[in-house]
Tab-separated table of C-alpha atoms in Angstrom:
chain	number	residue	atom	x	y	z
A	1160	MET	CA	-4.602	0.791	22.777
A	1161	LEU	CA	-1.539	-0.039	20.407
A	1162	ASN	CA	0.079	-3.218	20.118
A	1163	LYS	CA	3.776	-2.067	19.317
A	1164	ILE	CA	4.858	-5.361	17.905
A	1165	TYR	CA	2.131	-5.597	15.499
A	1166	ALA	CA	2.437	-1.905	14.438
A	1167	LEU	CA	5.905	-2.149	13.927
A	1168	LEU	CA	5.667	-5.490	11.992
A	1169	GLY	CA	3.025	-3.803	9.815
A	1170	ILE	CA	5.004	-0.680	8.915
A	1171	VAL	CA	8.365	-2.660	8.180
A	1172	ILE	CA	6.231	-5.185	5.853
A	1173	ALA	CA	4.585	-2.295	3.965
A	1174	ALA	CA	7.754	-0.280	3.724
A	1175	PHE	CA	9.967	-3.280	2.417
A	1176	SER	CA	7.384	-4.599	0.100
A	1177	THR	CA	7.106	-1.124	-1.946
A	1178	VAL	CA	10.873	-1.629	-2.583
A	1179	PHE	CA	11.733	-5.233	-2.816
A	1180	CYS	CA	8.398	-7.036	-3.845
A	1181	PRO	CA	7.167	-7.069	-7.494
A	1182	PHE	CA	4.211	-5.029	-8.167
A	1183	LEU	CA	3.912	-5.461	-11.993
A	1184	LYS	CA	5.419	-7.608	-14.683
A	1185	VAL	CA	6.474	-5.853	-17.696
A	1186	PRO	CA	7.668	-7.789	-20.684
A	1187	LEU	CA	11.261	-7.429	-21.843
A	1188	VAL	CA	11.752	-5.279	-18.637
A	1189	GLY	CA	10.937	-7.859	-15.926
A	1190	ASN	CA	9.263	-7.168	-12.700
A	1191	TRP	CA	8.809	-3.672	-11.116
A	1192	ASN	CA	8.432	-2.531	-7.659
A	1193	LEU	CA	6.168	0.401	-6.610
A	1194	TYR	CA	8.927	2.789	-7.205
A	1195	GLN	CA	9.409	1.852	-11.024
A	1196	THR	CA	5.593	1.420	-11.248
A	1197	ASP	CA	4.703	4.919	-10.388
A	1198	LEU	CA	6.606	7.601	-8.572
A	1199	ILE	CA	3.526	9.279	-6.996
A	1200	LEU	CA	2.081	6.175	-5.673
A	1201	PHE	CA	5.500	5.327	-4.281
A	1202	GLY	CA	6.089	8.798	-2.549
A	1203	GLY	CA	2.430	8.814	-1.318
A	1204	THR	CA	2.938	5.116	0.346
A	1205	ILE	CA	6.401	6.169	1.711
A	1206	GLY	CA	5.028	9.385	2.970
A	1207	LEU	CA	2.160	8.018	4.811
A	1208	LEU	CA	4.184	5.054	6.223
A	1209	GLY	CA	6.498	8.005	7.619
A	1210	VAL	CA	3.595	9.587	9.325
A	1211	LEU	CA	2.931	6.276	10.754
A	1212	VAL	CA	6.161	6.199	12.200
A	1213	LEU	CA	6.033	9.648	13.557
A	1214	PHE	CA	2.673	9.109	15.315
A	1215	PHE	CA	4.081	5.953	16.847
A	1216	THR	CA	6.793	7.620	18.332
A	1217	LEU	CA	5.018	10.533	19.517
A	1218	ARG	CA	2.431	7.853	20.948
A	1219	LYS	CA	-0.432	9.377	19.384
A	1220	VAL	CA	-2.834	6.314	19.273
A	1221	SER	CA	-5.832	7.849	17.527
A	1222	TRP	CA	-3.686	9.647	15.148
A	1223	PHE	CA	-1.820	6.257	14.026
A	1224	ARG	CA	-5.453	4.556	13.781
A	1225	TRP	CA	-6.449	7.414	11.464
A	1226	THR	CA	-3.538	7.356	9.392
A	1227	SER	CA	-3.274	3.519	8.981
A	1228	TYR	CA	-7.055	3.809	7.816
A	1229	LEU	CA	-6.135	6.525	5.488
A	1230	LEU	CA	-2.987	4.319	4.417
A	1231	LEU	CA	-5.525	1.434	3.751
A	1232	ILE	CA	-7.703	3.583	1.558
A	1233	TRP	CA	-4.596	5.059	-0.433
A	1234	CYS	CA	-3.150	1.594	-1.241
A	1235	ALA	CA	-6.792	0.516	-2.143
A	1236	VAL	CA	-7.154	3.504	-4.583
A	1237	ALA	CA	-3.617	3.007	-6.082
A	1238	PHE	CA	-4.175	-0.848	-6.557
A	1239	LEU	CA	-7.479	0.178	-8.325
A	1240	GLY	CA	-5.493	3.023	-10.419
A	1241	VAL	CA	-2.952	1.007	-11.681
A	1242	TYR	CA	-5.347	-1.647	-12.599
A	1243	PHE	CA	-7.589	0.367	-14.478
A	1244	LYS	CA	-4.689	2.183	-15.922
A	1245	ILE	CA	-3.464	-1.021	-17.202
A	1246	ASN	CA	-7.089	-1.883	-18.801
A	1247	ASN	CA	-7.833	1.591	-20.160
A	1248	TYR	CA	-4.480	3.030	-21.013
A	1249	PHE	CA	-4.860	4.496	-24.688
A	1250	GLY	CA	-8.788	4.228	-24.654
A	1251	MET	CA	-8.752	2.320	-27.732
A	1252	LYS	CA	-10.059	-1.387	-27.026
A	1253	PHE	CA	-7.958	-3.184	-29.335
A	1254	VAL	CA	-4.611	-1.629	-28.195
A	1255	ASP	CA	-5.702	-1.782	-24.492
A	1256	GLY	CA	-6.494	-5.481	-24.917
A	1257	ILE	CA	-3.200	-6.408	-26.037
A	1258	LEU	CA	-1.371	-4.080	-23.140
A	1259	ALA	CA	-3.789	-5.861	-20.654
A	1260	LYS	CA	-2.655	-9.265	-21.694
A	1261	THR	CA	1.075	-8.276	-21.452
A	1262	LEU	CA	1.095	-6.366	-18.191
A	1263	HIS	CA	0.311	-8.437	-15.176
A	1264	LEU	CA	0.050	-7.345	-11.589
A	1265	LYS	CA	2.384	-9.495	-9.272
A	1266	TRP	CA	1.965	-10.639	-5.696
A	1267	GLY	CA	3.753	-7.436	-3.945
A	1268	TRP	CA	0.248	-5.797	-3.833
A	1269	LEU	CA	-0.672	-8.976	-1.299
A	1270	VAL	CA	2.297	-8.161	0.899
A	1271	LEU	CA	1.542	-4.518	0.731
A	1272	PHE	CA	-1.992	-4.963	2.061
A	1273	ILE	CA	-0.910	-7.616	4.550
A	1274	GLY	CA	1.418	-5.015	5.927
A	1275	VAL	CA	-1.456	-2.375	5.774
A	1276	PHE	CA	-4.016	-4.748	7.469
A	1277	ILE	CA	-1.394	-5.635	10.254
A	1278	SER	CA	-0.866	-1.751	11.027
A	1279	VAL	CA	-4.548	-1.343	11.141
A	1280	LEU	CA	-5.179	-4.297	13.289
A	1281	SER	CA	-2.694	-3.394	15.685
A	1282	VAL	CA	-5.007	-0.626	17.362
A	1283	LYS	CA	-7.812	-1.167	19.535
A	1284	LYS	CA	-10.318	0.966	21.111
A	1285	VAL	CA	-10.298	0.685	24.759
A	1286	LYS	CA	-13.710	1.044	26.539
A	1287	GLU	CA	-13.742	3.269	29.376
A	1288	ILE	CA	-15.144	2.175	33.042
A	1289	ASN	CA	-16.750	4.620	34.821
């Protein structure tokens, strides 16, 4: 069973967070959203959100559930990828240490994960009664 209000709320929060929330603090430039952080991560996230909207409108609840889990995995891998890229960019310990101290992850990741968790929790399995 799909709770439509929560599903739409999760999709909207996740979609707006990729554009309007800061994901990375870069010195001298300011805050970067997901689009400015990495175009591939942005495209994959928006693409999966688009597939979620498609399955929502087609009322394919099981596909919506699997795609929302896939989006959760995608966001976790994206977060870890950005984190490890910041901490091991050049492969040199001294330079990477300086880079890790200047680049900081921001609260946009939290908003993205909240939106994804809401969309994951909006789907419940219904037990059939014989």
